[in-house]
Short mmCIF file of C-alpha atoms in Angstrom, two decimals:
data_model
loop_
_atom_site.label_atom_id
_atom_site.label_comp_id
_atom_site.label_asym_id
_atom_site.label_seq_id
_atom_site.Cartn_x
_atom_site.Cartn_y
_atom_site.Cartn_z
CA UNK A 82 0.28 0.10 0.01
CA UNK A 83 1.62 3.46 -0.90
CA UNK A 84 1.78 5.93 1.69
CA UNK A 85 0.56 9.75 1.79
CA UNK A 86 1.70 12.14 4.89
CA UNK A 87 -0.53 14.71 6.58
CA UNK A 88 1.56 17.35 8.25
CA UNK A 89 0.07 19.79 10.87
CA UNK A 90 1.71 23.04 12.15
CA UNK A 91 3.46 21.62 15.13
CA UNK A 92 6.71 20.94 13.44
CA UNK A 93 6.95 24.52 13.06
CA UNK A 94 7.31 25.03 16.73
CA UNK A 95 10.10 23.26 17.32
CA UNK A 96 12.56 25.74 16.66
CA UNK A 97 12.31 29.97 17.15
CA UNK A 98 11.58 30.70 13.57
CA UNK A 99 8.05 31.92 13.63
CA UNK A 100 5.13 29.78 15.38
CA UNK A 101 1.19 29.40 15.31
CA UNK A 102 1.29 31.44 18.58
CA UNK A 103 3.27 34.09 17.07
CA UNK A 104 0.71 34.59 13.92
CA UNK A 105 -2.21 34.54 16.43
CA UNK A 106 -0.36 37.39 18.70
CA UNK A 107 0.22 39.42 15.21
CA UNK A 108 -3.56 38.87 14.47
CA UNK A 109 -4.67 40.09 17.78
CA UNK A 110 -2.30 43.12 17.53
CA UNK A 111 -3.95 44.07 14.29
CA UNK A 112 -7.26 43.99 15.38
CA UNK A 113 -6.18 46.60 18.17
CA UNK A 114 -9.30 45.86 20.29
CA UNK A 115 -10.51 47.14 23.80
CA UNK A 116 -11.04 45.71 25.87
CA UNK A 117 -8.12 43.47 24.69
CA UNK A 118 -9.20 40.16 23.16
CA UNK A 119 -9.22 37.23 25.77
CA UNK A 120 -8.08 34.08 23.61
CA UNK A 121 -8.93 31.56 26.68
CA UNK A 122 -11.13 28.83 26.00
CA UNK A 123 -11.50 29.72 22.46
CA UNK A 124 -11.26 27.50 19.66
CA UNK A 125 -9.01 29.42 16.56
CA UNK A 126 -12.13 29.31 14.13
CA UNK A 127 -14.18 31.58 16.69
CA UNK A 128 -11.43 33.63 18.08
CA UNK A 129 -10.63 34.39 14.24
CA UNK A 130 -14.31 35.57 13.97
CA UNK A 131 -13.67 37.77 16.85
CA UNK A 132 -10.58 39.32 15.39
CA UNK A 133 -11.88 39.44 12.28
CA UNK A 134 -15.41 41.51 13.67
CA UNK A 135 -13.10 43.81 15.60
CA UNK A 136 -11.07 44.83 12.61
CA UNK A 137 -14.36 45.41 10.53
CA UNK A 138 -15.93 47.52 13.21
CA UNK A 139 -12.53 49.58 14.13
CA UNK A 140 -11.16 49.91 11.37
CA UNK A 141 -13.50 48.81 8.57
CA UNK A 142 -10.95 46.52 7.34
CA UNK A 143 -11.85 43.68 4.45
CA UNK A 144 -11.33 40.20 5.30
CA UNK A 145 -8.71 40.35 2.44
CA UNK A 146 -6.51 42.59 4.24
CA UNK A 147 -6.17 40.35 7.36
CA UNK A 148 -5.56 37.31 4.98
CA UNK A 149 -2.89 39.10 3.42
CA UNK A 150 -1.49 40.30 6.64
CA UNK A 151 -1.41 36.34 7.57
CA UNK A 152 0.23 35.61 4.42
CA UNK A 153 3.19 38.22 4.85
CA UNK A 154 3.71 36.73 8.43
CA UNK A 155 3.90 33.30 7.37
CA UNK A 156 6.75 34.17 5.20
CA UNK A 157 8.63 34.90 7.96
CA UNK A 158 8.83 30.80 8.51
CA UNK A 159 11.74 29.28 7.50
CA UNK A 160 12.16 25.29 7.47
CA UNK A 161 13.98 23.59 10.12
CA UNK A 162 15.86 20.25 9.88
CA UNK A 163 12.22 18.06 10.13
CA UNK A 164 10.86 19.35 7.20
CA UNK A 165 14.48 17.97 5.59
CA UNK A 166 13.85 14.83 7.29
CA UNK A 167 10.34 14.66 6.41
CA UNK A 168 11.20 14.99 2.41
CA UNK A 169 13.85 12.40 2.66
CA UNK A 170 11.37 9.67 3.93
CA UNK A 171 10.80 9.76 0.07
CA UNK A 172 6.71 10.04 0.58
CA UNK A 173 5.57 11.60 -2.70
CA UNK A 174 2.37 13.52 -1.52
CA UNK A 175 2.48 15.56 1.19
CA UNK A 176 -0.57 16.98 2.46
CA UNK A 177 -0.28 20.01 4.95
CA UNK A 178 -2.44 22.24 6.65
CA UNK A 179 0.09 24.79 6.82
CA UNK A 180 0.30 28.03 4.75
CA UNK A 181 3.71 28.63 4.63
CA UNK A 182 6.00 27.17 2.26
CA UNK A 183 8.77 25.45 4.13
CA UNK A 184 8.71 22.10 2.24
CA UNK A 185 9.10 23.92 -0.84
CA UNK A 186 11.72 26.24 0.61
CA UNK A 187 13.57 22.98 1.47
CA UNK A 188 13.32 21.63 -1.89
CA UNK A 189 14.96 24.87 -3.06
CA UNK A 190 11.92 27.04 -4.42
CA UNK A 191 11.41 30.03 -4.06
CA UNK A 192 7.49 31.54 -3.70
CA UNK A 193 7.33 32.47 -7.55
CA UNK A 194 8.28 29.07 -8.53
CA UNK A 195 5.00 27.78 -6.38
CA UNK A 196 2.16 27.52 -9.14
CA UNK A 197 -0.96 26.05 -7.92
CA UNK A 198 -1.10 22.83 -10.07
CA UNK A 199 -4.92 21.71 -9.15
CA UNK A 200 -7.08 20.19 -11.87
CA UNK A 201 -9.55 23.02 -10.56
CA UNK A 202 -7.98 26.68 -10.16
CA UNK A 203 -9.63 27.57 -7.00
CA UNK A 204 -9.71 30.88 -5.24
CA UNK A 205 -11.07 30.39 -1.93
CA UNK A 206 -11.03 26.60 -1.26
CA UNK A 207 -8.11 23.88 -1.51
CA UNK A 208 -9.88 20.85 -2.96
CA UNK A 209 -7.36 20.38 -5.34
CA UNK A 210 -4.48 23.02 -4.77
CA UNK A 211 -0.80 21.57 -4.55
CA UNK A 212 2.75 22.33 -5.82
CA UNK A 213 4.72 20.01 -7.73
CA UNK A 214 8.16 19.95 -6.30
CA UNK A 215 10.60 17.64 -8.02
CA UNK A 216 9.37 14.02 -6.77
CA UNK A 217 6.92 15.50 -4.29
CA UNK A 218 3.43 17.16 -4.54
CA UNK A 219 2.99 19.39 -1.53
CA UNK A 220 -0.79 19.95 -1.06
CA UNK A 221 -1.98 22.60 1.09
CA UNK A 222 -5.13 22.04 2.23
CA UNK A 223 -5.96 24.95 4.14
CA UNK A 224 -4.65 27.22 1.87
CA UNK A 225 -1.49 29.15 0.70
CA UNK A 226 0.32 32.16 1.42
CA UNK A 227 0.77 32.36 -2.56
CA UNK A 228 -3.14 33.33 -2.39
CA UNK A 229 -4.29 34.63 0.56
CA UNK A 230 -7.78 34.45 -0.15
CA UNK A 231 -7.50 30.33 -0.01
CA UNK A 232 -6.06 30.57 3.83
CA UNK A 233 -9.05 28.69 5.78
CA UNK A 234 -9.98 30.86 8.78
CA UNK A 235 -13.11 31.08 10.58
CA UNK A 236 -16.24 29.26 10.86
CA UNK A 237 -17.98 31.15 7.60
CA UNK A 238 -14.79 29.49 5.45
CA UNK A 239 -14.81 26.08 7.21
CA UNK A 240 -18.60 26.03 6.72
CA UNK A 241 -18.19 26.46 2.70
CA UNK A 242 -15.37 23.96 2.73
CA UNK A 243 -17.41 21.65 4.24
CA UNK A 244 -19.76 22.16 1.75
CA UNK A 245 -17.25 21.99 -0.94
CA UNK A 246 -16.11 18.65 0.25
CA UNK A 247 -19.15 17.03 0.72
CA UNK A 248 -20.33 17.69 -2.65
CA UNK A 249 -16.99 16.16 -3.95
CA UNK A 250 -17.24 12.97 -2.01
CA UNK A 251 -20.92 12.29 -0.96
CA UNK A 252 -23.12 13.72 -3.97
CA UNK A 253 -20.80 14.41 -6.62
CA UNK A 254 -20.02 17.94 -8.28
CA UNK A 255 -22.34 18.09 -11.15
CA UNK A 256 -21.94 21.23 -12.65
CA UNK A 257 -19.75 22.95 -9.90
CA UNK A 258 -16.57 23.26 -12.04
CA UNK A 259 -16.41 24.59 -15.60
CA UNK A 260 -14.33 22.14 -17.25
CA UNK A 261 -14.09 19.13 -14.64
CA UNK A 262 -16.87 16.85 -13.14
CA UNK A 263 -16.92 14.38 -10.25
CA UNK A 264 -19.16 11.75 -9.78
CA UNK A 265 -19.02 10.80 -5.79
CA UNK A 266 -16.02 9.18 -4.53
CA UNK A 267 -17.64 5.68 -3.49
CA UNK A 268 -18.44 5.13 -7.05
CA UNK A 269 -15.15 5.95 -8.38
CA UNK A 270 -13.64 3.72 -5.54
CA UNK A 271 -15.72 0.61 -6.57
CA UNK A 272 -14.90 1.26 -10.63
CA UNK A 273 -11.33 2.06 -9.34
CA UNK A 274 -11.27 5.01 -11.20
CA UNK A 275 -9.74 7.71 -8.59
CA UNK A 276 -7.48 9.85 -10.10
CA UNK A 277 -6.13 11.75 -7.07
CA UNK A 278 -7.14 14.85 -8.17
CA UNK A 279 -7.81 15.72 -4.82
CA UNK A 280 -5.99 15.55 -1.46
CA UNK A 281 -9.33 13.79 -0.07
CA UNK A 282 -8.81 10.66 -2.06
CA UNK A 283 -5.67 9.66 -0.34
CA UNK A 284 -7.82 9.30 3.04
CA UNK A 285 -9.40 6.15 1.02
CA UNK A 286 -6.67 4.97 -1.44
CA UNK A 287 -3.14 5.33 0.73
CA UNK A 288 -1.85 4.72 4.00
CA UNK A 289 -2.08 8.14 5.64
CA UNK A 290 -0.04 9.04 8.50
CA UNK A 291 -0.71 12.01 10.44
CA UNK A 292 2.24 13.81 12.37
CA UNK A 293 2.36 17.15 13.99
CA UNK A 294 -1.53 17.74 13.90
CA UNK A 295 -3.55 18.31 17.24
CA UNK A 296 -6.89 17.34 14.99
CA UNK A 297 -9.02 19.59 17.44
CA UNK A 298 -12.81 18.77 16.97
CA UNK A 299 -13.12 22.18 15.53
CA UNK A 300 -11.54 21.07 12.29
CA UNK A 301 -15.06 20.12 11.53
CA UNK A 302 -14.27 19.25 7.65
CA UNK A 303 -11.60 16.89 8.46
CA UNK A 304 -13.63 15.20 11.22
CA UNK A 305 -16.66 15.30 8.67
CA UNK A 306 -14.24 13.08 6.57
CA UNK A 307 -12.89 10.67 9.19
CA UNK A 308 -16.39 10.29 9.98
CA UNK A 309 -17.61 9.77 7.08
CA UNK A 310 -15.30 7.24 5.66
CA UNK A 311 -15.88 5.24 9.25
CA UNK A 312 -19.59 4.98 8.32
CA UNK A 313 -18.95 3.70 4.70
CA UNK A 314 -16.68 1.18 5.87
CA UNK A 315 -18.98 -0.01 8.85
CA UNK A 316 -21.73 -0.24 6.30
CA UNK A 317 -19.71 -2.36 4.01
CA UNK A 318 -20.17 0.26 1.11
CA UNK A 319 -16.63 0.83 -0.30
CA UNK A 320 -13.58 -1.18 -0.74
CA UNK A 321 -11.41 0.45 1.79
CA UNK A 322 -7.98 -1.42 2.50
CA UNK A 323 -5.90 1.53 3.62
CA UNK A 324 -5.10 2.64 6.84
CA UNK A 325 -4.79 5.58 8.61
CA UNK A 326 -2.39 6.46 11.44
CA UNK A 327 -2.45 9.24 14.21
CA UNK A 328 0.89 9.90 15.90
CA UNK A 329 0.98 11.58 19.50
CA UNK A 330 3.39 11.72 22.32
CA UNK A 331 2.23 9.85 25.56
CA UNK A 332 1.94 12.73 27.79
CA UNK A 333 -0.65 13.95 25.45
CA UNK A 334 -2.69 10.51 26.25
CA UNK A 335 -4.81 11.34 29.10
CA UNK A 336 -6.08 14.63 28.37
CA UNK A 337 -7.02 13.98 24.83
CA UNK A 338 -8.47 10.64 25.49
CA UNK A 339 -11.59 12.12 24.00
CA UNK A 340 -10.02 12.81 20.70
CA UNK A 341 -8.09 9.23 20.56
CA UNK A 342 -11.22 7.43 21.39
CA UNK A 343 -12.97 8.96 18.67
CA UNK A 344 -10.33 8.11 16.39
CA UNK A 345 -10.05 4.59 17.29
CA UNK A 346 -13.79 4.12 16.92
CA UNK A 347 -13.34 5.95 13.56
CA UNK A 348 -11.19 3.50 11.83
CA UNK A 349 -7.94 5.26 12.86
CA UNK A 350 -4.72 3.79 14.32
CA UNK A 351 -3.29 5.69 17.11
CA UNK A 352 0.54 5.46 17.61
CA UNK A 353 1.84 6.27 20.80
CA UNK A 354 5.41 7.58 20.95
CA UNK A 355 7.38 7.48 24.15
CA UNK A 356 11.15 8.01 25.77
CA UNK A 357 11.49 10.95 23.79
CA UNK A 358 13.64 14.19 25.59
CA UNK A 359 12.30 16.90 23.88
CA UNK A 360 9.56 18.07 20.81
CA UNK A 361 12.19 17.65 18.27
CA UNK A 362 13.44 14.18 19.16
CA UNK A 363 9.77 13.15 19.39
CA UNK A 364 9.06 14.18 15.58
CA UNK A 365 12.41 12.36 14.90
CA UNK A 366 11.43 9.32 16.62
CA UNK A 367 7.67 9.49 14.49
CA UNK A 368 9.77 9.60 11.25
CA UNK A 369 12.33 7.12 12.12
CA UNK A 370 8.73 5.15 12.94
CA UNK A 371 7.63 5.66 9.45
CA UNK A 372 10.87 5.14 7.56
CA UNK A 373 10.80 1.64 9.05
CA UNK A 374 7.12 1.15 8.62
CA UNK A 375 5.85 -1.60 6.07
CA UNK A 376 2.79 0.22 6.07
#
């Protein structure tokens, strides 16, 4: 079974380059809200809505200005050794929730060389968005700094994205796209005609390894996809033989038991990593586990 990899933002947090926390701090400073925005117990899609509404009310700032700010901040992110080690695994398809181009930069490509190669040229959502980089395809499933409007933030964007995903997977796209049409995914799977035009396909056709991604329940589109896949498998509706693996540190287990339980009932194999000394060492162990994996 071929492999694919889904990588979250936490690999950027192993070094002092520019982290997700820095990005949120910059957004809050931009909103210039009074009283100051309280971030406690607020899932990021809702926190973003608060930041956006404050910016609109105080500065009449269009949302594109905020997303352009985010794109400019992600340009400060530079690759670390983990990006290189991940690419050295030789896994052709790397899915990432990150807006930055650290994987592309590791391969020696500048932003001007990163052209969207998706079969559908999307402006807002990122069902098909990817960059062809030598022997790798980098799928930016939450959008890319190269097109600020594609950056997935806020419940409005998540809701529209989920609708787009559901059409592609569950009902078919009919006349959604001008030059391309997709029948529903279960029919394509039964016919063996999945062409991997979208990152979504890898959830059904490749052994998918997930690392560096918190996968909170606010990621409604990913949890919908996971749940939909599990329902189809439980009902014997599709010929799914691939596996999905989620890697997590041992210290994560107790406080995230609720998520791990949902993953296990949803046909995701959870892989606990013990005995590491710091975050970088943890990810090195995950990468070594992947390297030695036969699946």
